[in-house]
Coordinates of C-alpha atoms (C1' of nucleotides) in Angstrom, one line a residue:
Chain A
X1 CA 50.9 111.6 35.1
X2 CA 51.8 109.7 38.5
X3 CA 54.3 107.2 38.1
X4 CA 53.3 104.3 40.8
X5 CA 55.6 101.0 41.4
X6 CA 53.7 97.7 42.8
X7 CA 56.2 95.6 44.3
X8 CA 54.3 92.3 45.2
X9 CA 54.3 88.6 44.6
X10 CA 50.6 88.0 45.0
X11 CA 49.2 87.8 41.6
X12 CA 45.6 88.9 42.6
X13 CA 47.0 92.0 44.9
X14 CA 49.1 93.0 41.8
X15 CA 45.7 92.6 39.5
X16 CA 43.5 94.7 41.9
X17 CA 46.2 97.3 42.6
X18 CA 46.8 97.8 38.6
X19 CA 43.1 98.0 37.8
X20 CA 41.6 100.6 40.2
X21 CA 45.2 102.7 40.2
X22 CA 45.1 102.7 36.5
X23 CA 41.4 103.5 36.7
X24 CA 42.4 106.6 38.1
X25 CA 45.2 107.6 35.5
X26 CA 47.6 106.4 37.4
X27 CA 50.6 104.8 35.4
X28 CA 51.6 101.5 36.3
X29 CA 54.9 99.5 37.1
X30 CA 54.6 96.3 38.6
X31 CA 57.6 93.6 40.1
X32 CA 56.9 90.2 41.7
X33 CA 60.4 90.1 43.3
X34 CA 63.4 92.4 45.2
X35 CA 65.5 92.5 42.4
X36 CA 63.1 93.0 39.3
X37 CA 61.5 96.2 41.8
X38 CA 65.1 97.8 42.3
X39 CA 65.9 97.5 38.4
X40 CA 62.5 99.1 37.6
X41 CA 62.9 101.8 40.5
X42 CA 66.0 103.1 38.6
X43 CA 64.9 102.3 35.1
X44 CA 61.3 104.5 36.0
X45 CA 61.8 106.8 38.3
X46 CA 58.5 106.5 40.0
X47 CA 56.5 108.6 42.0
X48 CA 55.4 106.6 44.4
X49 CA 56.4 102.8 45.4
X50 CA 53.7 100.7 47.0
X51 CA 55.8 97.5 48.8
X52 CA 54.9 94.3 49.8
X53 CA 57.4 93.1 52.3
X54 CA 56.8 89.5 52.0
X55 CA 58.7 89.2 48.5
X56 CA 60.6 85.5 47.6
X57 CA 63.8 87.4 46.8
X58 CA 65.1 89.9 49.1
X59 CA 63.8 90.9 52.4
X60 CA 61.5 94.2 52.1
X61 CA 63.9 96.1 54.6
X62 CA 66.7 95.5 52.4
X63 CA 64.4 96.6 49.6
X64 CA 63.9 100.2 51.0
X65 CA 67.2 100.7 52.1
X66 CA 68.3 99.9 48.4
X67 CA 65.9 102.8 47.1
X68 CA 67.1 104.7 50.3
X69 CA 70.3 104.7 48.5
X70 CA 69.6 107.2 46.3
X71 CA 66.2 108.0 46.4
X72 CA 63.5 110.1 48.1
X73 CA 60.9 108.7 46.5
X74 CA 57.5 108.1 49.0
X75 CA 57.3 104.1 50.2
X76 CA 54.0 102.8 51.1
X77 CA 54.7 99.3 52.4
X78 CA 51.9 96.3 52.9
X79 CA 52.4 93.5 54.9
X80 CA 50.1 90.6 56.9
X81 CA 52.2 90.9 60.1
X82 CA 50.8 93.4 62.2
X83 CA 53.5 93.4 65.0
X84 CA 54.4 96.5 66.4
X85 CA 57.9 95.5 65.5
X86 CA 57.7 94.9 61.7
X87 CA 56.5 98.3 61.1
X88 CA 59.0 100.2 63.2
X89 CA 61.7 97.6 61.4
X90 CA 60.5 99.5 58.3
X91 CA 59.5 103.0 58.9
X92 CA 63.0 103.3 60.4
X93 CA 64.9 101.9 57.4
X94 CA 62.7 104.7 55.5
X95 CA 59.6 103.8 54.7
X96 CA 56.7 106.5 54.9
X97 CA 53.8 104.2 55.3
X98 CA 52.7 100.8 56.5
X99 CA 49.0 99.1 55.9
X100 CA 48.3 96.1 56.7
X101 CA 46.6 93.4 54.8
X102 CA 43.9 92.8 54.4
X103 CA 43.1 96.3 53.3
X104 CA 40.9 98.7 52.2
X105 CA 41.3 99.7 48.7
X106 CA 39.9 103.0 49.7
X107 CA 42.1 103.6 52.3
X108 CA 45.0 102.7 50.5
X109 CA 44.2 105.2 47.9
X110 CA 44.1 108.0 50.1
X111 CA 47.5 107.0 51.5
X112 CA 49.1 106.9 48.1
X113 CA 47.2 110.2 47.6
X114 CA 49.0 111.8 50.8
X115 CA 52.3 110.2 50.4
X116 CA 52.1 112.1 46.2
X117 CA 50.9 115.4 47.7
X118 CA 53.4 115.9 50.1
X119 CA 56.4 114.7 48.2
X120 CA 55.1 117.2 45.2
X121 CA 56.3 120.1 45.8
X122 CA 60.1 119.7 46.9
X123 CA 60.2 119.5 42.9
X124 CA 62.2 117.2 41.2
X125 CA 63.0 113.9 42.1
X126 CA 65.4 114.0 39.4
X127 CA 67.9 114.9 42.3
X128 CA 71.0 113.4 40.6
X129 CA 71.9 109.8 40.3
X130 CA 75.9 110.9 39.9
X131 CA 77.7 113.4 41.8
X132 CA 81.0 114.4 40.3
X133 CA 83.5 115.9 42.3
X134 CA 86.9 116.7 40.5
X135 CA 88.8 114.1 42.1
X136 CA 86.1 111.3 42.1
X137 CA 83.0 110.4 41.1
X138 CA 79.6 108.8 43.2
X139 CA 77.3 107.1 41.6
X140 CA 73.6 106.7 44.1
X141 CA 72.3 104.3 42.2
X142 CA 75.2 101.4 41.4
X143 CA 76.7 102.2 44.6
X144 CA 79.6 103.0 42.8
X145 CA 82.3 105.8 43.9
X146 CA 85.2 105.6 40.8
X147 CA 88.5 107.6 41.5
X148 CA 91.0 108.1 38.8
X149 CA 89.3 105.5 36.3
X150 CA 89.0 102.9 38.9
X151 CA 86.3 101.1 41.5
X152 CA 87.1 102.4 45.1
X153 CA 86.1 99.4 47.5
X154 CA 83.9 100.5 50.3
X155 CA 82.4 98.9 53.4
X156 CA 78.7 99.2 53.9
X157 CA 79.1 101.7 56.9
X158 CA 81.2 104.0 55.1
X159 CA 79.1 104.0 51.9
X160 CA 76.1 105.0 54.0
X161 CA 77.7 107.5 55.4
X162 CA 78.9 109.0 52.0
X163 CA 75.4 108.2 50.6
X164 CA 74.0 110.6 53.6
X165 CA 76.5 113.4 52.7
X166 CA 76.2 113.4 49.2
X167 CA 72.5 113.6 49.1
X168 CA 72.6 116.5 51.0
X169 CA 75.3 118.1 49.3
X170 CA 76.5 121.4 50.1
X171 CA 74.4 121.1 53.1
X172 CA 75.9 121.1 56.7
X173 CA 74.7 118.0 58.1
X174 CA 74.4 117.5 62.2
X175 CA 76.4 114.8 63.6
X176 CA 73.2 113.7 65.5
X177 CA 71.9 113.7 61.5
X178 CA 74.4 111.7 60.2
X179 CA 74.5 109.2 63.8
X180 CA 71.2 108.3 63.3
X181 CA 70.7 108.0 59.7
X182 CA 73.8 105.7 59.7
X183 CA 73.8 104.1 63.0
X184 CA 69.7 104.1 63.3
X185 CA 68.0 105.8 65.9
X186 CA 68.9 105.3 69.1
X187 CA 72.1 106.7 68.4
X188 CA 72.9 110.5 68.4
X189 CA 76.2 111.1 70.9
X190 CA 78.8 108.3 69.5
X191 CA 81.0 111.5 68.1
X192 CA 83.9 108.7 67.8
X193 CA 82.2 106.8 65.1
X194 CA 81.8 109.2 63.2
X195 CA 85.6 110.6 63.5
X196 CA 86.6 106.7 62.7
X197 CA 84.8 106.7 59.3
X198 CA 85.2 110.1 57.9
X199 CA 89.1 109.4 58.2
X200 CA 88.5 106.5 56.4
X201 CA 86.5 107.9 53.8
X202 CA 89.0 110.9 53.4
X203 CA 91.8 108.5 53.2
X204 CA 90.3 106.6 50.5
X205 CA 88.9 109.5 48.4
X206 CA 90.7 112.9 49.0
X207 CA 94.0 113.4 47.3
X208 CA 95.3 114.8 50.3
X209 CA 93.5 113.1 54.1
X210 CA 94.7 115.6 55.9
X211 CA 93.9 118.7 54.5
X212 CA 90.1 117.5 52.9
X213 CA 88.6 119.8 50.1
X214 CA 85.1 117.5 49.9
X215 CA 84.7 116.6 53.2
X216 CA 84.7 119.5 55.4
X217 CA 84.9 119.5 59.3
X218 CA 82.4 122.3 60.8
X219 CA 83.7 121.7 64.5
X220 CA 80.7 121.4 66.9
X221 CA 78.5 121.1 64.3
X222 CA 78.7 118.4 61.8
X223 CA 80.3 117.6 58.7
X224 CA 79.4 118.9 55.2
X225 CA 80.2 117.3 51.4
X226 CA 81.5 119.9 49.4
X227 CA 82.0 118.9 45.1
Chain B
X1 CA 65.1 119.5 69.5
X2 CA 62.4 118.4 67.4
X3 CA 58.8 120.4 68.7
X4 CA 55.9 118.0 68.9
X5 CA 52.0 119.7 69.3
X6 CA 49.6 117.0 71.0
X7 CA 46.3 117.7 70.2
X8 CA 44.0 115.5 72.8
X9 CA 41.1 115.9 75.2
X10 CA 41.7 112.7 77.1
X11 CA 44.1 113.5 80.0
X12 CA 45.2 110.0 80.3
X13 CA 46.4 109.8 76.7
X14 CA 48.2 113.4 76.6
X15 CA 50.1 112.3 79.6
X16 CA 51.0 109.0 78.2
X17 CA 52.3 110.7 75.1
X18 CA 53.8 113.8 76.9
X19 CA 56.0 111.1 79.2
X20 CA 57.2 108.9 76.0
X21 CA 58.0 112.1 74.1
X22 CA 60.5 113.6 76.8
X23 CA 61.8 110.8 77.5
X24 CA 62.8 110.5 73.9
X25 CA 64.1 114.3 73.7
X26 CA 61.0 115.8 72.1
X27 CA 59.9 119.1 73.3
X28 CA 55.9 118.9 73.8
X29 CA 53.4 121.2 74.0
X30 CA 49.8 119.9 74.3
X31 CA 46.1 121.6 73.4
X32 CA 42.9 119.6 74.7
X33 CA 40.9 121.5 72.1
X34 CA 41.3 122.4 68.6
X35 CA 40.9 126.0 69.7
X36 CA 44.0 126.1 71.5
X37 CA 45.5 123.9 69.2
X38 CA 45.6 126.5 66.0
X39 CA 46.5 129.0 68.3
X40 CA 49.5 127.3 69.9
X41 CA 50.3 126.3 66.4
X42 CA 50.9 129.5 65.1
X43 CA 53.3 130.3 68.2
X44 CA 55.1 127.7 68.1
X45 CA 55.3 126.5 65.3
X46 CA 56.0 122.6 65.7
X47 CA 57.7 120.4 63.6
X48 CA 55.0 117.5 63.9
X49 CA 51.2 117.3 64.9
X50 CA 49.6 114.6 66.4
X51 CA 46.2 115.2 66.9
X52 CA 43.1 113.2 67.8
X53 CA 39.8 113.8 66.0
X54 CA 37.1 113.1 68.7
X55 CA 37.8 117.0 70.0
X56 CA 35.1 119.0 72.1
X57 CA 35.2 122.2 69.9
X58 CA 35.8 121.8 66.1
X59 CA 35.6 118.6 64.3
X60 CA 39.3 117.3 63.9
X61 CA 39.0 117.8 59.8
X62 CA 38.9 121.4 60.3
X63 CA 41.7 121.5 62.6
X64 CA 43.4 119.9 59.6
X65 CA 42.3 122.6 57.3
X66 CA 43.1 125.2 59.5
X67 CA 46.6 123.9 59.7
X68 CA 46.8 123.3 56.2
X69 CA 46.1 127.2 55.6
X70 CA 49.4 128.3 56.3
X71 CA 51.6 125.7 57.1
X72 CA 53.0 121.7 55.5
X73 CA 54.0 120.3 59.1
X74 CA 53.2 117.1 59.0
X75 CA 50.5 115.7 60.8
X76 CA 49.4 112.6 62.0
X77 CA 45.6 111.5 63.5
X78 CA 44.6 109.7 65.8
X79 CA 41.4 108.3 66.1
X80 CA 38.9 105.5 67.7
X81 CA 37.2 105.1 64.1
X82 CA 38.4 102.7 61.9
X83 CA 36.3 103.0 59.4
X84 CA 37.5 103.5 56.0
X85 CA 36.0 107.0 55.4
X86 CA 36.9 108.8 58.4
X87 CA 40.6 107.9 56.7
X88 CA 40.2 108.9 53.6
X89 CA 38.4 112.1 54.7
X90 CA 41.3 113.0 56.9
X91 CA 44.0 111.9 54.6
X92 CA 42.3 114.1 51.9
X93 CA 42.2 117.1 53.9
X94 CA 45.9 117.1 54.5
X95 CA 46.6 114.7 57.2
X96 CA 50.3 112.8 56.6
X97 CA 49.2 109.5 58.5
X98 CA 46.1 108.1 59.8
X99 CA 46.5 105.6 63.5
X100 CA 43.8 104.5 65.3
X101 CA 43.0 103.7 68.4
X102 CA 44.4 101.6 70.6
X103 CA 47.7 102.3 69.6
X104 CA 50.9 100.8 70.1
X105 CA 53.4 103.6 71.6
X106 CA 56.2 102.1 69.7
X107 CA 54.5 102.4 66.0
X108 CA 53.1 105.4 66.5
X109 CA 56.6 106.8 67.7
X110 CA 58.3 105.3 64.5
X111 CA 55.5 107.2 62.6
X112 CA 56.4 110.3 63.9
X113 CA 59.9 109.5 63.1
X114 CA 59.0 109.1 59.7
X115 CA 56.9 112.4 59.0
X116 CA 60.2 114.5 60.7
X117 CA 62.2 112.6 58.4
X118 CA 60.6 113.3 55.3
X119 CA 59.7 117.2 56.4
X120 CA 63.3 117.7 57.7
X121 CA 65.8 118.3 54.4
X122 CA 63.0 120.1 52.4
X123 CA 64.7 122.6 55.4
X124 CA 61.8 125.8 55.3
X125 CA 59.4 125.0 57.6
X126 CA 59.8 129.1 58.0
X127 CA 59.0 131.3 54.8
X128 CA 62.9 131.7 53.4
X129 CA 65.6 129.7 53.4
X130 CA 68.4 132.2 52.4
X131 CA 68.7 135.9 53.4
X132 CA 70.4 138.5 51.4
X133 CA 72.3 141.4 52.3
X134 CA 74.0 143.6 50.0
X135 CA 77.5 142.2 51.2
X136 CA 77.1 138.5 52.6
X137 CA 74.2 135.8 51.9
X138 CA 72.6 133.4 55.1
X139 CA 72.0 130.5 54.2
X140 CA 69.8 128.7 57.1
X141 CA 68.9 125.3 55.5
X142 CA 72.5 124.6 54.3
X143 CA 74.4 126.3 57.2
X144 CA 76.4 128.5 55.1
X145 CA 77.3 132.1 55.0
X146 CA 78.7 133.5 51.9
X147 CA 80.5 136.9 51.6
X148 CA 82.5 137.9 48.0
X149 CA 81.8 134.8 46.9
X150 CA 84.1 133.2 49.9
X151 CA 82.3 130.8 52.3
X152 CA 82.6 132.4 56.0
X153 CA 83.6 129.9 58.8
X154 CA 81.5 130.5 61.6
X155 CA 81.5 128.9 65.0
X156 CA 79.3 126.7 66.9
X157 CA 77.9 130.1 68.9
X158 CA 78.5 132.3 66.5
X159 CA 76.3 130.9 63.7
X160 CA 73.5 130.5 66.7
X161 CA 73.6 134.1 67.3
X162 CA 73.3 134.7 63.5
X163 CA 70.5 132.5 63.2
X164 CA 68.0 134.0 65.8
X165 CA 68.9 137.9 64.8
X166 CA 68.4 136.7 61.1
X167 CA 64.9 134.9 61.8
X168 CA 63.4 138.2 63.7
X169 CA 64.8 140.4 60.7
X170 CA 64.4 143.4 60.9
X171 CA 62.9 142.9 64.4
X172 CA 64.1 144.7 67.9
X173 CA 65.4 141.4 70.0
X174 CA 66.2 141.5 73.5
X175 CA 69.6 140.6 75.4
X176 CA 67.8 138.3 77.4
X177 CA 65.8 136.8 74.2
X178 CA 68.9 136.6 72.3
X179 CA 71.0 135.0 75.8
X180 CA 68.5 132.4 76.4
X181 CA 67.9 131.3 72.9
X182 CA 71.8 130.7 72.6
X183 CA 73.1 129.4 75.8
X184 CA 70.1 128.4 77.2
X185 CA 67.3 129.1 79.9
X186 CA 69.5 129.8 82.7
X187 CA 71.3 132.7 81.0
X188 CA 69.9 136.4 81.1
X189 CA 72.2 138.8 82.4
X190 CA 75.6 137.6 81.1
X191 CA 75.7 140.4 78.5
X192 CA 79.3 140.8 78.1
X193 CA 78.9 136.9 75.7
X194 CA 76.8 139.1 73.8
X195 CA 79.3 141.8 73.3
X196 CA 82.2 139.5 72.4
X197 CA 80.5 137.1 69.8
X198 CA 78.4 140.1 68.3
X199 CA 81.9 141.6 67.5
X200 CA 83.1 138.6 66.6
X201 CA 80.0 138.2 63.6
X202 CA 80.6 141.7 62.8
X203 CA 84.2 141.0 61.9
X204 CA 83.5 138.8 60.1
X205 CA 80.5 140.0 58.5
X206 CA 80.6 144.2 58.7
X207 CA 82.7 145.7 55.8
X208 CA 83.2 148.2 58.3
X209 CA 83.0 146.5 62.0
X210 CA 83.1 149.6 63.8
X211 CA 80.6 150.9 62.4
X212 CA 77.7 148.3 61.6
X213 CA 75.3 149.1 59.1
X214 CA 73.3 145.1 59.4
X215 CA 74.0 144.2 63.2
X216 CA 72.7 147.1 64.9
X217 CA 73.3 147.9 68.5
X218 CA 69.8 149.3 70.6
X219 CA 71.4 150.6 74.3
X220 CA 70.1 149.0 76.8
X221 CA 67.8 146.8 75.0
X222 CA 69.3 144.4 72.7
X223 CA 70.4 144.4 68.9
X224 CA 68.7 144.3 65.5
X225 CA 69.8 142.8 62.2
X226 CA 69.0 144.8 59.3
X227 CA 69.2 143.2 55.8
Chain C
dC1 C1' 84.2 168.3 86.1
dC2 C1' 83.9 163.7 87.3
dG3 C1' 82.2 159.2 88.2
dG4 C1' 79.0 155.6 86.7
dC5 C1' 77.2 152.8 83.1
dG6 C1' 77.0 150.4 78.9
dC7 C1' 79.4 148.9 75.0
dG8 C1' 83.5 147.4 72.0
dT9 C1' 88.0 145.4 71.9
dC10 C1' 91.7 142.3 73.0
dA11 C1' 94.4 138.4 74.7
dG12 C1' 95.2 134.5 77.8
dG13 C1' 93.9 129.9 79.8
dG14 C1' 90.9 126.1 80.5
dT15 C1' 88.1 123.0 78.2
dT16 C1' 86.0 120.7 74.6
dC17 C1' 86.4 118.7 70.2
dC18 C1' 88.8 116.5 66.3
dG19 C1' 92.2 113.5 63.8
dT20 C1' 95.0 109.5 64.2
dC21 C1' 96.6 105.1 65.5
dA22 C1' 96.2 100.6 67.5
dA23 C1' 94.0 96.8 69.3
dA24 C1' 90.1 94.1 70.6
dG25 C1' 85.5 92.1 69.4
dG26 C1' 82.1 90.1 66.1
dC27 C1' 80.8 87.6 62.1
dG28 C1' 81.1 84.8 58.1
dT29 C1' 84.1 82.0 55.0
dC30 C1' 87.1 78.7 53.9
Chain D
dG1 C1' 89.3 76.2 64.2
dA2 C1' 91.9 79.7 61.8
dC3 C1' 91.6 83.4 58.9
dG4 C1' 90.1 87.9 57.0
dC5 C1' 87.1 91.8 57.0
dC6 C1' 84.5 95.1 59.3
dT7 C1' 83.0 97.4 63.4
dT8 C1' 83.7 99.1 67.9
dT9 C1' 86.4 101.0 71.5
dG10 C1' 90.1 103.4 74.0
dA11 C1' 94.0 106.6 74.3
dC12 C1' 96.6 110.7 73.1
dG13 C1' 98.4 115.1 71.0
dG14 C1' 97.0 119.1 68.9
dA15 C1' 93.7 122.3 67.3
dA16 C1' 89.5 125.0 67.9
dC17 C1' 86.5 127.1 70.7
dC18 C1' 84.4 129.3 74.8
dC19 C1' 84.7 131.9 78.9
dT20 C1' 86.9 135.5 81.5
dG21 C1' 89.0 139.6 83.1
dA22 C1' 91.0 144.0 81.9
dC23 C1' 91.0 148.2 79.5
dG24 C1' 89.4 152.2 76.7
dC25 C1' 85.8 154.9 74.9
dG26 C1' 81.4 157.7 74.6
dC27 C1' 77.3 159.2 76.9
dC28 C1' 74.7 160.9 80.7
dG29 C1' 73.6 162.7 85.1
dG30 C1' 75.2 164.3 89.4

DNA sequence: CCGGCGCGTCAGGGTTCCGTCAAAGGCGTC
DNA sequence: GACGCCTTTGACGGAACCCTGACGCGCCGG
């Protein structure tokens, strides 16, 4: 069965959303704040989120960007302001979707119906919340990296950047990739950034910084997280 | 480059969206009819649609079908109807995101942004990721060739080569083809790059480099790889 | 028999790209 | 206002890569 999250602080939105999803054998969360929604998000592992962005807590970029963190899962955000803005605000930080209210149940239906479809057959979702490496370990979800039994201290750039390479794993990703999932998306030449951090992140997780085993160099080409 | 398909019978509109793309580092191709639109589809294979549903020939929902026959690009409609089952009925046939018209340039580009996004890491929009020989493995989505259970370091060039004799398999491609794909549109008759980096692969690659048995030389014409 | 053509091989030199360090700028906290 | 942390920027040596020219070989036609 699909696994739906409301995220909203309107008590009537919330009522309507859970009856008609639930009418259609849809399984239910619901959160009225930020924090409640992220705890549930990694408690659940939903299918799909449905956002509100007006929440009393946390703002609703910050929300995505915290289920960004580790997760794939399809983001359908609502939200009264219809400025052009707002939405690119929050398709950018990774939402998939954006309706605004008020809107048709109907409509919204269909989107959650699109957003399942295409996230269906990539598989699991279940794509690891801890990544092990044999020197140190990364953990999506707590935002945690833990190197010989103890917390490594990160700055928010440098765990994005380690968040980008470790969900793609194995995987040469492009330095444009990495610039503009990092840096956002106007960016896509700054190679110097990215030179910057990685030594950082080297020197604070490989046992050796100048001779890398996880955090390979493909010159030209990118950069590629090896376990 | 990311390959957009516009799908639009007003001139005024195409252009608009031709000019913003570009500029943005998009490579366009536009159909005014849904006709065309399959048709240029299947050659080039895009990475996003963005098609409007008031078309002269075939009602936009079967131009969705027809996409969704073969291929998951994703697609995104526009249309002057706002009426909540002209959505649903797209969205149901397979359409990723609904717009309507008039649009702001601004959201409908962070749209697009979004669909790539989500369609990029799932890597094949082509049938197979990984292609086997009997001594080394391609792999195109992660960037990695693997011989004797060794990763192979390949360059910039080098893996660019690779990649367009591995995607025509099997299939005769020309020096010119093969120049032009890898060092651009200018290039054509510089044939002696092709003889260095094709050594270069095959030393790496070949068991025996002087004598090939995968990358196969065609006098005159150009080179094959055989699996 | 010999010259031309296409292909494979090799090595050098110019250029680009990367790792490293240091310092300046921005922002929030105390 | 001073301090600390993070980000951005610039500079530099060294490595990796790409282009280029030269040479040898086999094939074919003159």
């Amino acid at each position: 069965m699909t696994r739906v999250l409301v995220i909203d602080d309107e008590p009537q939105i919330v009522r309507a959303l859970v009856i008609n999803l639930k009418a259609r054998k849809y399984e239910v969360d619901a959160a009225h704040d930020g924090a409640t929604a992220l705890q549930l998000a990694a408690a659940r592992h939903p299918d799909v989120v449905v956002l509100d962005l007006g929440l009393p807590d946390l703002d609703g970029v910050d929300v995505i960007k915290g289920l960004r963190g580790w997760t794939r899962v399809p983001i359908i955000v609502l939200s009264a302001r219809h400025t052009s803005d707002e939405k690119v605000e929050a398709l950018d930080a990774g939402a998939d979707d954006y309706v605004t209210k008020p809107f048709g149940m109907d409509e919204l239906l269909a989107r959650l119906r699109a957003a399942v479809r295409r996230a269906e057959p990539t598989g699991a979702d279940e794509d690891e919340v801890a990544v092990e490496t044999d020197e140190f370990t990364v953990d999506l979800a707590a935002k945690k990296v833990n190197r010989a039994g103890r917390d490594v201290r990160l700055t928010p750039t440098e765990w994005h950047l380690l968040e980008v390479l470790v969900r793609n794993s194995g995987r040469l990703v492009s330095q444009k990739q990495l610039l503009q999932e990092v840096w956002g998306p106007s960016y896509g030449t700054e190679t110097n950034y990215l030179r910057v951090y990685m030594a950082q992140l080297r020197r604070k997780l490989e046992s050796d910084p100048s001779h890398p085993k996880h955090f390979v160099t493909e010159p030209g080409m990118g950069y590629r997280f090896e376990r």
